[in-house]
CSV table of C-alpha atoms (C1' of nucleotides) in Angstrom, one decimal:
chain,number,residue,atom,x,y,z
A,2,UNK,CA,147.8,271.5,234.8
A,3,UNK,CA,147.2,275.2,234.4
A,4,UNK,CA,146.6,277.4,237.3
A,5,UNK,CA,143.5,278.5,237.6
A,6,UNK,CA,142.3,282.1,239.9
A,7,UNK,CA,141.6,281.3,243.5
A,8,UNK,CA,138.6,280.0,244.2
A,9,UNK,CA,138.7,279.8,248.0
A,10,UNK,CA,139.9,283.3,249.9
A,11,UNK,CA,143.4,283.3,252.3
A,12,UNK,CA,142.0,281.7,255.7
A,13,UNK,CA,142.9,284.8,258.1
A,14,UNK,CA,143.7,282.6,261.0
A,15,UNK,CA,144.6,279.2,262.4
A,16,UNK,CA,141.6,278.7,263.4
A,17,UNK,CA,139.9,279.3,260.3
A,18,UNK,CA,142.4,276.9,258.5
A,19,UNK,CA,141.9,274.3,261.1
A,20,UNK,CA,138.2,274.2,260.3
A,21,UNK,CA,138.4,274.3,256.6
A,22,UNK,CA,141.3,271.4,256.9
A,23,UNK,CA,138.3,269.2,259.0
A,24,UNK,CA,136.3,269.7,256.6
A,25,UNK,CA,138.6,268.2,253.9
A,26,UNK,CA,138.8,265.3,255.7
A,27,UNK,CA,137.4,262.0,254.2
A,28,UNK,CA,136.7,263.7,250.7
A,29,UNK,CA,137.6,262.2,247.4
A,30,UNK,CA,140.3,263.7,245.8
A,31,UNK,CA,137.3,263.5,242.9
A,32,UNK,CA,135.5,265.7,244.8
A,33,UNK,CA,137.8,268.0,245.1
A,34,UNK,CA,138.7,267.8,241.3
A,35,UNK,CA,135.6,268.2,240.1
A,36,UNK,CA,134.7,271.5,242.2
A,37,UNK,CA,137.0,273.3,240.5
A,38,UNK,CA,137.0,271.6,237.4
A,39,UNK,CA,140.3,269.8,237.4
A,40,UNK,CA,140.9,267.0,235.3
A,41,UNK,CA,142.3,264.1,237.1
A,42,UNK,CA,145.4,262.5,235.7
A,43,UNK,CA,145.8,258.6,235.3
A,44,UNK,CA,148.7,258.4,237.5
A,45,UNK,CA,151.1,261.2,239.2
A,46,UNK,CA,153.5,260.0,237.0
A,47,UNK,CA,153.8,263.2,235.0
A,48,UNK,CA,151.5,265.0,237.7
A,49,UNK,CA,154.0,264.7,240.6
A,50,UNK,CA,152.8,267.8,242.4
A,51,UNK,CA,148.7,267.4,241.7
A,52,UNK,CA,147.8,266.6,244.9
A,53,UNK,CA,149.7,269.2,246.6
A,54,UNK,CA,148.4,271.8,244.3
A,55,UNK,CA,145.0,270.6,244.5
A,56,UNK,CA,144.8,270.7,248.0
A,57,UNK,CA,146.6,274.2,248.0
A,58,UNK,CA,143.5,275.4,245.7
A,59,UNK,CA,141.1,274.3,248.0
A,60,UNK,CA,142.8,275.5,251.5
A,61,UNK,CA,143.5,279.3,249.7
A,62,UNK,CA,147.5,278.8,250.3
A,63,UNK,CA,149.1,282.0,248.4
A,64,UNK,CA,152.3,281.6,248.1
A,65,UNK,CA,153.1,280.2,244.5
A,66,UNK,CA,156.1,279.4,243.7
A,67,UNK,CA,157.7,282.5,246.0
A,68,UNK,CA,160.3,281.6,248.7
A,69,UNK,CA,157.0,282.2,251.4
A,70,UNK,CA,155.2,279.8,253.4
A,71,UNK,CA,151.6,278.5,251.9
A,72,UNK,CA,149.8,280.4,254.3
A,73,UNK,CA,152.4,283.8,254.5
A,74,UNK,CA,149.4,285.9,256.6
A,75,UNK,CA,150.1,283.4,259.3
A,76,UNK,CA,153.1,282.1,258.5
A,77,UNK,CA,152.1,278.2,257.9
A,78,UNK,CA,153.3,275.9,255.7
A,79,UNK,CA,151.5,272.9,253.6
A,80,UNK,CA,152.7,269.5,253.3
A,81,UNK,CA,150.7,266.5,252.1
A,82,UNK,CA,151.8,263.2,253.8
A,83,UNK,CA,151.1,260.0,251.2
A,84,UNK,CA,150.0,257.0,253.2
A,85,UNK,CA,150.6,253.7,252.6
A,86,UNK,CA,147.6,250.9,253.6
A,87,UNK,CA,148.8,251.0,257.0
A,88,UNK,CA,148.6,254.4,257.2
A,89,UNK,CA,152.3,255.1,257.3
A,90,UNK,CA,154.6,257.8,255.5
A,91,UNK,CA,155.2,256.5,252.1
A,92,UNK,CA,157.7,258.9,250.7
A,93,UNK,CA,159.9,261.2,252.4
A,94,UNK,CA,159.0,265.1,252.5
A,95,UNK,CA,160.8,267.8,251.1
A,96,UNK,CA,162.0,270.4,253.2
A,97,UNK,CA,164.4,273.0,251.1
A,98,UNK,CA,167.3,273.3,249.0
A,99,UNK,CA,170.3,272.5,250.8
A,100,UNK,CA,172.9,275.7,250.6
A,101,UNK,CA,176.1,275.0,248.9
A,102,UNK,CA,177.8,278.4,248.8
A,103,UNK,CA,177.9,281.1,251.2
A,104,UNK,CA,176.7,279.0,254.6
A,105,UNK,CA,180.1,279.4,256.7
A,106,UNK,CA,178.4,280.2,260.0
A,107,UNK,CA,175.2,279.5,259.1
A,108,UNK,CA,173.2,279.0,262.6
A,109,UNK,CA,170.3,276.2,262.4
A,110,UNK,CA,167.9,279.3,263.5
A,111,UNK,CA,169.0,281.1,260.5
A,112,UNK,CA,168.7,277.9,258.0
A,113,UNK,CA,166.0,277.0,255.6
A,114,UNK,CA,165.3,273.9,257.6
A,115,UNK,CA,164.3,275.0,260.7
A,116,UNK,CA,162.3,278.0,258.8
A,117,UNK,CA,160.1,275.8,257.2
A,118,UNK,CA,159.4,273.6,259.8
A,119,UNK,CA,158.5,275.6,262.6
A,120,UNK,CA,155.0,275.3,261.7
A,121,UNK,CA,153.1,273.2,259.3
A,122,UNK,CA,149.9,271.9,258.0
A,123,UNK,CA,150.2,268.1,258.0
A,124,UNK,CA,147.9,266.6,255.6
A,125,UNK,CA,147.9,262.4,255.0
A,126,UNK,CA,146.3,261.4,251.6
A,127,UNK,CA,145.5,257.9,250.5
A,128,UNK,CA,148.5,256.8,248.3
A,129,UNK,CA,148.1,253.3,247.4
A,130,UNK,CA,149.0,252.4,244.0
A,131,UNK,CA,145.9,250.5,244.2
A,132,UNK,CA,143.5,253.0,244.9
A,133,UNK,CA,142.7,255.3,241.7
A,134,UNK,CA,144.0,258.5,242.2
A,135,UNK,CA,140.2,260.2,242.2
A,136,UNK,CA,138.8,257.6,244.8
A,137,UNK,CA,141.7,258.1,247.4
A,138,UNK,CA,140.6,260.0,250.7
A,139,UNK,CA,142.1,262.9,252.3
A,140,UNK,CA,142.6,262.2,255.8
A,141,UNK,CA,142.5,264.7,258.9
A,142,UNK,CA,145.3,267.0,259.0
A,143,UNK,CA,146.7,269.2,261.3
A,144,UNK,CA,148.6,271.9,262.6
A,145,UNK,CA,152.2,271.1,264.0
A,146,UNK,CA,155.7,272.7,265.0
A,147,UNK,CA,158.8,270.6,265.9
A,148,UNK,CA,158.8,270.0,269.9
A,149,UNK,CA,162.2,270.6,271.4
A,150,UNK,CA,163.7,267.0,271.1
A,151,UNK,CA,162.5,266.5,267.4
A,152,UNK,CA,164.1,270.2,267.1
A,153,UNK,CA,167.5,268.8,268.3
A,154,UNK,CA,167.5,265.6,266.3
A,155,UNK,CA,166.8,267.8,263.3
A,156,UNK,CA,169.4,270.2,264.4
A,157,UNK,CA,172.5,267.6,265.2
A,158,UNK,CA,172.0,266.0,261.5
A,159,UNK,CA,171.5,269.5,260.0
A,160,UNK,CA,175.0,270.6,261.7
A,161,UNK,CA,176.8,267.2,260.4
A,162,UNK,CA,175.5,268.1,256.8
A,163,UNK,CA,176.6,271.7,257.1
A,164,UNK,CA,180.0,270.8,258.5
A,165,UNK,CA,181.1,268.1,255.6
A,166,UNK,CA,179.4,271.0,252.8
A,167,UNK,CA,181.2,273.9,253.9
A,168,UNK,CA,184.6,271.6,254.1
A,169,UNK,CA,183.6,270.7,250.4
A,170,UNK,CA,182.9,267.2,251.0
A,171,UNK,CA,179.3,267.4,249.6
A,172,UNK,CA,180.2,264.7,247.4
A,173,UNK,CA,180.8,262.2,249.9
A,174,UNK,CA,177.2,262.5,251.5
A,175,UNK,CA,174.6,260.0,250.4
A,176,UNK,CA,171.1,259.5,251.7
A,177,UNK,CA,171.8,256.9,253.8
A,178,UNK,CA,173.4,259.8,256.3
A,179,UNK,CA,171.7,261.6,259.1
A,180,UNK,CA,169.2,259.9,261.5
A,181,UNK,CA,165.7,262.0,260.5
A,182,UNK,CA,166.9,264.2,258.0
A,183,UNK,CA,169.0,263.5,254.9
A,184,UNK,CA,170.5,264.9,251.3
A,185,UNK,CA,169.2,263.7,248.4
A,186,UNK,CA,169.5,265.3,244.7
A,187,UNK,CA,166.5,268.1,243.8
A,188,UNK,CA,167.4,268.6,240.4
A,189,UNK,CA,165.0,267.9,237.0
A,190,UNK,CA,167.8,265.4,236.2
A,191,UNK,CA,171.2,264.2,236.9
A,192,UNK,CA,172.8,266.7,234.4
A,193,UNK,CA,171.9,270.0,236.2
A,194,UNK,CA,174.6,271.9,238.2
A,195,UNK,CA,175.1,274.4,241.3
A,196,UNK,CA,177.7,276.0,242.4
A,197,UNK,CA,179.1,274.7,245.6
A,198,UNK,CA,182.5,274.5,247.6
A,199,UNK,CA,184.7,272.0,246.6
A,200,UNK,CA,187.8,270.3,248.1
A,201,UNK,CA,190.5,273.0,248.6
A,202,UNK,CA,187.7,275.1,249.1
A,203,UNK,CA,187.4,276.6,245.7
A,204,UNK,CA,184.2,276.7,243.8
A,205,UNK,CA,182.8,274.0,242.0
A,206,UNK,CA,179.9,272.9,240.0
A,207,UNK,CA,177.5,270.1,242.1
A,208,UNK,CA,174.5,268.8,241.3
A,209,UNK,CA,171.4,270.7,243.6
A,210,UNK,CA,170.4,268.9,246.4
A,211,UNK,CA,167.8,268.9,249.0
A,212,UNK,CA,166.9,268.2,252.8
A,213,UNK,CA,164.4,265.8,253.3
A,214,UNK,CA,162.7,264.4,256.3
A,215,UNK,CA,162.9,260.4,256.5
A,216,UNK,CA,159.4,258.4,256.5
A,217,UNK,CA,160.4,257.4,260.3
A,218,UNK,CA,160.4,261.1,260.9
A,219,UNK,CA,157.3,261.8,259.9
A,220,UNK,CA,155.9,258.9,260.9
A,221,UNK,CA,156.9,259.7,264.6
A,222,UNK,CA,154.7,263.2,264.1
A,223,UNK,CA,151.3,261.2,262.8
A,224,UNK,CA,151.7,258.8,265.7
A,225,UNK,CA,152.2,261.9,267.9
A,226,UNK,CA,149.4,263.3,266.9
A,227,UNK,CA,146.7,260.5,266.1
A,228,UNK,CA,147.5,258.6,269.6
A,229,UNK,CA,144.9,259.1,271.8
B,9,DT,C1',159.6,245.8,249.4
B,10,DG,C1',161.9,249.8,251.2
B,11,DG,C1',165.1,253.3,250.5
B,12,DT,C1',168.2,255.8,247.5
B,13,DG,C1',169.2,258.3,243.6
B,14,DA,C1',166.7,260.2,239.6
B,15,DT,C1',163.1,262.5,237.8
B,16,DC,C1',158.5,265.2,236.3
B,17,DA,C1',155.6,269.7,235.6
B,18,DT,C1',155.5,274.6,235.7
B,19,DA,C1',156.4,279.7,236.6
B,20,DC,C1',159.8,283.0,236.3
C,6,DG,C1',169.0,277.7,237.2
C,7,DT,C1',165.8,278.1,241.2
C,8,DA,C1',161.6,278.1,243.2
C,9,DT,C1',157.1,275.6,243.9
C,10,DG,C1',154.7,270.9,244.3
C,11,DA,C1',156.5,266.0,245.0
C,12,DT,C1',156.7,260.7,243.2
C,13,DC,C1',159.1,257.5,240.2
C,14,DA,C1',162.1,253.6,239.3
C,15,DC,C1',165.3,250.5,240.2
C,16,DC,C1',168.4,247.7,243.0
C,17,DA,C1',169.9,245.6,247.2
DNA sequence: TGGTGATCATAC
DNA sequence: GTATGATCACCA
């Protein structure tokens, strides 16, 4: 997909994101193709990020590829939430590289996790494999930041994580670790390599890997939310 | 069928 | 390789 010039202007506040975000809601992702002249793929397959980017386009998120939240002006960050039928998370989200090298005494206010998650744009998106991709709905989305106890169940897995990585035991975590969050491999395939600490705690080559929030995570924040 | 480990596209 | 955006694919 190439990138095309913005077609929709940096919203300059919450508030003005909030009403453009309402006014996403029950669209066709068709729709939203079609306005700016996307072609829609068969499958996300080979599209993994379309909907993201799509939704990025039409929301005038800034960022790019830079280490900045979507929205830098005020400091808010995008992330599509696939639903399943019954409206539940159906993959995990990803948060941020997870830091190999370099994080002895690395606070949680300091770490990538709790930067990118201090506020964000929820959005839920149809997700079925049985829906074509153009007829799936976008859903109503909204504007979160962690309370204090979802803050400290993120924080006491984060410190487990950081604790076995900086005593080089990175190889010994596995997804099935950490309550909300977890460590899973962000890498283009199993071959690529990082530097991180190994054993005796000299350097060594590791494949990247990323934090990412567990479905029951974000599930917990839609029921927050849509309750009521 | 859900969750883990692997993977896909693209810009720089 | 690292950053962005994530979903795929397979096995228990």
């Amino acid at each position: 997909m190439t990138k095309k010039m913005p077609i929709v202007t940096k919203p300059e506040s919450e508030h003005e994101l909030e009403s453009r975000v309402l006014a996403l809601a029950g669209q066709t992702l068709s729709q939203l193709a079609d306005k700016i002249h996307w072609p829609i793929p068969e499958n996300l397959k080979h599209d993994k990020g379309w909907v993201g980017q799509l939704l990025e386009v039409h929301l005038g998120a800034s960022a790019g590829n830079l280490s900045e939240p979507d929205f830098q002006n005020i400091g808010i960050e995008l992330k599509t939430i696939p639903l399943t039928a019954k409206h539940k998370a159906k993959e995990t989200t990803y948060v941020c590289a997870v830091p190999l090298l370099n994080n002895i005494g690395l606070s949680w206010e300091d770490c990538c996790v709790y930067h990118k998650l201090s506020r964000v744009l929820w959005l839920p998106v149809e997700a079925e494999a049985t829906i074509p991709l153009g007829k799936r709905r976008i859903g109503r989305g909204f504007i979160w930041s962690p309370s204090t106890e979802e803050m400290d169940l993120l924080k006491t897995d984060w410190e487990e994580f950081m604790e076995l990585i900086s005593l080089g035991q990175v190889e010994t975590i596995t997804a099935h670790l950490g309550e909300y969050l977890q460590i899973r491999p962000k890498a283009a395939n199993a071959s690529v390599v990082t530097t991180g600490i190994g054993l005796n705690g000299m350097r060594k080559q590791t494949l990247p890997r990323g934090f990412y929030l567990r479905t029951s995570f974000t599930n917990h924040i839609l029921e927050s939310f849509f309750k009521n």
